[in-house]
Tab-separated table of C-alpha atoms in Angstrom:
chain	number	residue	atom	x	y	z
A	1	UNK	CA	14.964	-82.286	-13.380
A	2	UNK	CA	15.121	-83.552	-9.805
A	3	UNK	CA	13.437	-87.261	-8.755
A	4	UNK	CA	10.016	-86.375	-7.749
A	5	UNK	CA	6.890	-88.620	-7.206
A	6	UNK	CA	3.947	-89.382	-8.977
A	7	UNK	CA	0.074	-89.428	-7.411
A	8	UNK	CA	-2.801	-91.078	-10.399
A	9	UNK	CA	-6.022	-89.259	-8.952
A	10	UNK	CA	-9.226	-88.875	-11.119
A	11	UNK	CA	-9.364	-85.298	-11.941
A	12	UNK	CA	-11.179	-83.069	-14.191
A	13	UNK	CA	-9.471	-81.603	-17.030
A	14	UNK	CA	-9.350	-77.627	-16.753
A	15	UNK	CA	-10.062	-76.751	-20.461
A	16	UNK	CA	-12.398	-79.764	-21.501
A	17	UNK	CA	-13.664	-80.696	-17.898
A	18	UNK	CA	-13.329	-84.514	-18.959
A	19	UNK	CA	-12.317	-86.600	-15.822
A	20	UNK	CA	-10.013	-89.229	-15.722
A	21	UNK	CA	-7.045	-90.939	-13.930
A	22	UNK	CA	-4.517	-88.942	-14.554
A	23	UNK	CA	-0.437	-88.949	-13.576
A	24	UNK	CA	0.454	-85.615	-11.193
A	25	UNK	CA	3.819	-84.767	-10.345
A	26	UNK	CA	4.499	-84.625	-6.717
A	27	UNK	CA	7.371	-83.057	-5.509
A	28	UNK	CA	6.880	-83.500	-1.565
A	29	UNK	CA	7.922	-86.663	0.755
A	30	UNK	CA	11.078	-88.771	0.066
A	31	UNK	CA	12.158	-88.206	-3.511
A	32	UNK	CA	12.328	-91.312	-5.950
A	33	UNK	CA	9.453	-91.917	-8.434
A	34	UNK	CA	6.902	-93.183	-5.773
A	35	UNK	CA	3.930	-93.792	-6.992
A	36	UNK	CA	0.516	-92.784	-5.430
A	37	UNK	CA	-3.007	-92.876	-5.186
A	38	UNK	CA	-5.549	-90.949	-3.016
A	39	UNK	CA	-5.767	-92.475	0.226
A	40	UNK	CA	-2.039	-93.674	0.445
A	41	UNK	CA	0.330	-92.533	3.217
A	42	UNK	CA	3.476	-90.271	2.002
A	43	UNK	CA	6.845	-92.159	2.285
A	44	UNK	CA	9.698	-90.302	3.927
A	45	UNK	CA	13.643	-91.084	4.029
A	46	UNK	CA	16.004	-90.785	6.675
A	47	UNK	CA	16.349	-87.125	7.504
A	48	UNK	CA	19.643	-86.947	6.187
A	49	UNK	CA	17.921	-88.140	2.738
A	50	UNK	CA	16.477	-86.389	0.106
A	51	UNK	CA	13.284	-85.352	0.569
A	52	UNK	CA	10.943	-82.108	0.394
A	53	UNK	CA	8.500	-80.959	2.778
A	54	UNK	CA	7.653	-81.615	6.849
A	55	UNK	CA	6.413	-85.401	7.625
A	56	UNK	CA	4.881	-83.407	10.650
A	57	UNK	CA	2.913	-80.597	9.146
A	58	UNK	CA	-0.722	-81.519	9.781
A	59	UNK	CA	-2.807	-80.214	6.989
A	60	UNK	CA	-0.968	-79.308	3.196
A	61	UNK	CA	-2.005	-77.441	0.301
A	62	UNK	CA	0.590	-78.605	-2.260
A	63	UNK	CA	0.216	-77.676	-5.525
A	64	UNK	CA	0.938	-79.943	-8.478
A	65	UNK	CA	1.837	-80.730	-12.542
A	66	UNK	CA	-0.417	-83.072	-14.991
A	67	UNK	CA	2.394	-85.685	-15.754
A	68	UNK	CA	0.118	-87.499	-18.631
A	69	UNK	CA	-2.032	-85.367	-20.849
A	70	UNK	CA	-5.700	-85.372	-20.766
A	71	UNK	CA	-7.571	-88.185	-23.298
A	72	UNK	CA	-10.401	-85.953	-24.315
A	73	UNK	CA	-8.744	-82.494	-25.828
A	74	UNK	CA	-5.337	-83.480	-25.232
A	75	UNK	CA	-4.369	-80.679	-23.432
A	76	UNK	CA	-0.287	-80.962	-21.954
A	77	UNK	CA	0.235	-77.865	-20.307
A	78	UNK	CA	2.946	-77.719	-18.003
A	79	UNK	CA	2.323	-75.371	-15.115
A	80	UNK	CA	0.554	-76.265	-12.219
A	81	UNK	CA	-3.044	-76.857	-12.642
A	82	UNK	CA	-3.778	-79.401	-9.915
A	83	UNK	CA	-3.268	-79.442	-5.860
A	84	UNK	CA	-3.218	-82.407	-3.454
A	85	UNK	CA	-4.336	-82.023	-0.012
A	86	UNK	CA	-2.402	-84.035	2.388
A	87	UNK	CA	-3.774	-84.670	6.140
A	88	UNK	CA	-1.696	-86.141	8.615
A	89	UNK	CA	0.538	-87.689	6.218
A	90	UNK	CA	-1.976	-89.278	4.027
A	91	UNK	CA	-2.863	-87.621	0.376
A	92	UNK	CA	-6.818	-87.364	0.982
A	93	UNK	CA	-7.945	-85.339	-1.981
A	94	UNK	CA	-7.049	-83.628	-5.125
A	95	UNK	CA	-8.190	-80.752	-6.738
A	96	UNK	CA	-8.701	-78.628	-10.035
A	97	UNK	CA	-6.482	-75.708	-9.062
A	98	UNK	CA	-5.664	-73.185	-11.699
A	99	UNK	CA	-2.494	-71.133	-11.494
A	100	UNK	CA	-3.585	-68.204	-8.928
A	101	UNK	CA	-5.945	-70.507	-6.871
A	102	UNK	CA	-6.333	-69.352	-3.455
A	103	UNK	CA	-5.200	-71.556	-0.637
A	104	UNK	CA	-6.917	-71.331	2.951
A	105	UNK	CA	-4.444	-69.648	5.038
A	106	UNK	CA	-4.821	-70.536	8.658
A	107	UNK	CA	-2.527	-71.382	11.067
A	108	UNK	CA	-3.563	-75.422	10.969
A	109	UNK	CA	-2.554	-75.275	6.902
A	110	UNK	CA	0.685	-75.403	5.599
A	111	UNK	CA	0.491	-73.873	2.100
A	112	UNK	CA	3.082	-74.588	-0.445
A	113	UNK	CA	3.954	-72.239	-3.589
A	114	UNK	CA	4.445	-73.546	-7.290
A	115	UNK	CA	7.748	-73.346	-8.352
A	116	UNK	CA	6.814	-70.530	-10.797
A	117	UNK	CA	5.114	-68.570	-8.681
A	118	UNK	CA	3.568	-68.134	-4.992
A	119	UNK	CA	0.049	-68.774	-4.792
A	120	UNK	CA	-1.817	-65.472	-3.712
A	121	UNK	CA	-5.514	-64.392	-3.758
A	122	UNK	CA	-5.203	-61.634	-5.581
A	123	UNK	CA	-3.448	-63.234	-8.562
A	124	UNK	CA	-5.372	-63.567	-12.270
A	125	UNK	CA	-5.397	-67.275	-13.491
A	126	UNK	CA	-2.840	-67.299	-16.130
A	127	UNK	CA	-5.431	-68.835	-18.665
A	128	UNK	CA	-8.330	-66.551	-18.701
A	129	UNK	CA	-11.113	-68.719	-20.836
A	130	UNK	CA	-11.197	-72.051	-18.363
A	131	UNK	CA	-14.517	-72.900	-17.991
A	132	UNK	CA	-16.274	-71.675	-15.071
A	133	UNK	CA	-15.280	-74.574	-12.343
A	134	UNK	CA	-14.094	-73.290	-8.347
A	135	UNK	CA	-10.610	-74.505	-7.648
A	136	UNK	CA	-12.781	-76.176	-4.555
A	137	UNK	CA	-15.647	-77.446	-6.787
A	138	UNK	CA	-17.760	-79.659	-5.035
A	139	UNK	CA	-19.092	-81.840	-8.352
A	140	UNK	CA	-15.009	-82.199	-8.687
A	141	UNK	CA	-14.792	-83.352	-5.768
A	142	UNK	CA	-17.605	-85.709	-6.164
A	143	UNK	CA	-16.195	-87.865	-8.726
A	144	UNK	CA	-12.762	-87.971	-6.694
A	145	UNK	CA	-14.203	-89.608	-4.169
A	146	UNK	CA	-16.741	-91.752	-6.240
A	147	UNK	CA	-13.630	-93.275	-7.732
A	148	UNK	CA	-11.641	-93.663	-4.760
A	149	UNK	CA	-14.683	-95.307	-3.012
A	150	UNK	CA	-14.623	-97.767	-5.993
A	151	UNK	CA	-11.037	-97.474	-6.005
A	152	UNK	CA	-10.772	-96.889	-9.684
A	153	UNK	CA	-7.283	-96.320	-11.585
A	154	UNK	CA	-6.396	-96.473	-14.628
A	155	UNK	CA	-4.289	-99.580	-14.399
A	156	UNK	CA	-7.672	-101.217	-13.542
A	157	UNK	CA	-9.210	-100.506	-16.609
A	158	UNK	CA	-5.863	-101.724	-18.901
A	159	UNK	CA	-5.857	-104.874	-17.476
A	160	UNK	CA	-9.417	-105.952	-17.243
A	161	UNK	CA	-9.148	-106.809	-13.223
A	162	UNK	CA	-12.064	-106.859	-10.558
A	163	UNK	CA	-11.891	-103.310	-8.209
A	164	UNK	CA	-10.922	-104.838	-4.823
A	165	UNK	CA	-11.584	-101.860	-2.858
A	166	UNK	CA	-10.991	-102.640	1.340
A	167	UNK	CA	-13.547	-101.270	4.035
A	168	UNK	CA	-10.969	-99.336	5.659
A	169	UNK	CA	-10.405	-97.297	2.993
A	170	UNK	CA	-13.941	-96.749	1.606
A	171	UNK	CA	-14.838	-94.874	5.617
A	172	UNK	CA	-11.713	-93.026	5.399
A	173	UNK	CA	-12.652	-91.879	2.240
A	174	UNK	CA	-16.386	-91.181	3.264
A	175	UNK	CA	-15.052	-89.749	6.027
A	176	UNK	CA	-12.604	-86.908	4.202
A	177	UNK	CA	-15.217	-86.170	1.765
A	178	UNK	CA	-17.473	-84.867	4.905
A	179	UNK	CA	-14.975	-82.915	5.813
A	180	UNK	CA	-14.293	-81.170	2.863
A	181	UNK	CA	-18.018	-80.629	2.744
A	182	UNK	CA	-18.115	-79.084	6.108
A	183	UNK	CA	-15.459	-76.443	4.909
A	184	UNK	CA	-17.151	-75.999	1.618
A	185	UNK	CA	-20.592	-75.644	3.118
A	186	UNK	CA	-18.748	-73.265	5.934
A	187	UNK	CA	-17.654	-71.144	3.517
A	188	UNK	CA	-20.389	-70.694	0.623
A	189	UNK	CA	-23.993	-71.209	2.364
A	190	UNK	CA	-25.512	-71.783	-1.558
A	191	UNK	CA	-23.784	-74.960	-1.505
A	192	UNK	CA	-26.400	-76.731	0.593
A	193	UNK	CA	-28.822	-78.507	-2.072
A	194	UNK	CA	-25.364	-79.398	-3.674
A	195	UNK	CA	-24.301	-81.105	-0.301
A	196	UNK	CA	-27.366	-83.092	-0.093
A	197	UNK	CA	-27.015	-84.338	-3.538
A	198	UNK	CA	-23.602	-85.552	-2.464
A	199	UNK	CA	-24.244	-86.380	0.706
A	200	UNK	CA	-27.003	-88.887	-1.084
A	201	UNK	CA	-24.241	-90.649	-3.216
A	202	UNK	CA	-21.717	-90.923	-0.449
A	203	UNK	CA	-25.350	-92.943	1.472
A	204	UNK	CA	-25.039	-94.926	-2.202
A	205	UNK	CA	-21.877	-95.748	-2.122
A	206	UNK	CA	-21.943	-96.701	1.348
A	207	UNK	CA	-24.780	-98.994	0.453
A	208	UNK	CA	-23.457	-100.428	-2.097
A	209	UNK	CA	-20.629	-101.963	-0.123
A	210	UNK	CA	-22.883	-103.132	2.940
A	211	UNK	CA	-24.870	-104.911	0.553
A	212	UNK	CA	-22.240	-106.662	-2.078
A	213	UNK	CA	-20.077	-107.996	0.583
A	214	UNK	CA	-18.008	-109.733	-1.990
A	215	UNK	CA	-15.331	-106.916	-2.849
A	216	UNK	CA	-15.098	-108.374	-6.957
A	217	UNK	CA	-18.780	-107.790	-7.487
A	218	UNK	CA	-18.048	-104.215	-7.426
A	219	UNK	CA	-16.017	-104.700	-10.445
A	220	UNK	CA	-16.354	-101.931	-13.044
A	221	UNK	CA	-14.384	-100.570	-15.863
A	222	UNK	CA	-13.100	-97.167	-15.718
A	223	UNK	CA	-15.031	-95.968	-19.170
A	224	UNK	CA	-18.018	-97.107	-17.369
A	225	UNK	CA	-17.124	-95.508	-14.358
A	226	UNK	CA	-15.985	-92.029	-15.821
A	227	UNK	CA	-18.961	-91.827	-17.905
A	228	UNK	CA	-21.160	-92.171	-15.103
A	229	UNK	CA	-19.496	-89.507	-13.185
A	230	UNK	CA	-19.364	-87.057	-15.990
A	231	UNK	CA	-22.885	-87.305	-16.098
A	232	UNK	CA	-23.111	-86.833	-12.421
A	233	UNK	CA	-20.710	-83.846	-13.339
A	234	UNK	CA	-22.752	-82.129	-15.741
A	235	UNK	CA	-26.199	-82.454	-13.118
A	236	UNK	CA	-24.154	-80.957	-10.378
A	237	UNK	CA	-22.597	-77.992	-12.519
A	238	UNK	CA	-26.500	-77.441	-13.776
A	239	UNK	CA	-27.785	-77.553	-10.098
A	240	UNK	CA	-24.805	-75.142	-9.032
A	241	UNK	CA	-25.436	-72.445	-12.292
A	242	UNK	CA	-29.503	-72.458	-11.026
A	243	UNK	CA	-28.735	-71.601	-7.475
């Protein structure tokens, strides 16, 4: 196997639907097991160097492997079940994205095909009993941003340290998760009382900072954190399934 890079994200498992920070495999930028979160800007080599992908391309699908297995059913599987969206050089998102998810295909979207397989709309997923969660699901991408607004990872959680999360990166966070409402909202009009239950947390979250001005009061574990969310989770897929 080739060097390739590694992104932790928050994600929801696609057999169990537990989230947690999880290890994808990246292969896009400059190759050599850099490591990644959601917010942080892609490094590239010299353009003689090794490296996949176009630093310029604006807006990329690019889908991706679970590195680490989940911690609630344990599941390991191997083929792609997870994208990354990366604007303007920075990785702003990440998806649940079964194998056959459908891409956006527009001329402002460069959309990258598994090694496997190319991504198409009219493929089957390759694991027909997943539970019933969108590739694009907005209570997915919910807890994403929750955690990046609290900057949550995993390595947080082992070693008992305060979240330090900056300003900066809490409005550019804000800030991508109203865009991916916009398209989401643009796309399935029964995804309005979902937005406003979102669009209420991101107003929370928001708050939260303005009013804790010392970054270390914000400190939480991630089991506190992720259970939290997955409650959040399980309200949103209930509001979603009564629409």
């Amino acid at each position: 196997m080739g060097l390739y890079n590694i992104v932790t994200a928050p994600v929801a498992c696609r057999v169990c639907g537990l989230v947690s920070a999880r290890d994808l495999q990246l292969h896009y930028g400059a190759k050599g097991m850099h490591h990644y979160q959601v917010g942080d800007r892609l490094q590239w080599g010299a353009t003689s160097g090794p490296h996949e992908g176009d630093p310029d391309a604006p807006r990329v699908w690019c889908p991706c492997y679970a590195e680490t297995p989940c911690p609630g059913c344990g599941d390991d599987d191997d083929r792609p079940g997870f994208a990354l969206v990366i604007e303007e050089g920075v990785i702003s998102a990440v998806f649940q994205a079964p194998p056959g998810s459908h891409y956006p295909q527009t001329p402002e979207w460069t959309v990258l095909a598994a090694a496997e397989r190319p991504i198409a709309a009219a493929d089957e997923p390759e694991v027909p009993d997943l539970p019933a969660i969108p590739a694009t699901d907005p209570a997915v991408e919910l807890q994403a941003a929750l955690c990046a607004i609290l900057g949550i990872t995993d390595h947080d959680d082992k070693a008992g340290s305060a979240i330090k999360p900056t300003r900066t990166r809490i409005l550019d966070t804000v800030a991508r998760m109203r865009t991916r409402l916009e398209i989401l909202t643009a796309t399935d009009p029964t995804n309005t009382d979902l937005r406003a239950s979102i669009d209420e947390h991101i107003r929370a979250g928001q708050n939260i900072y303005a009013v804790k001005t010392i970054r270390e009061q914000l400190a939480c574990s991630i089991s506190e954190a992720v259970e939290i969310l997955n409650d959040r989770f399980l309200i949103l897929r209930q509001l979603r399934s009564d629409d």
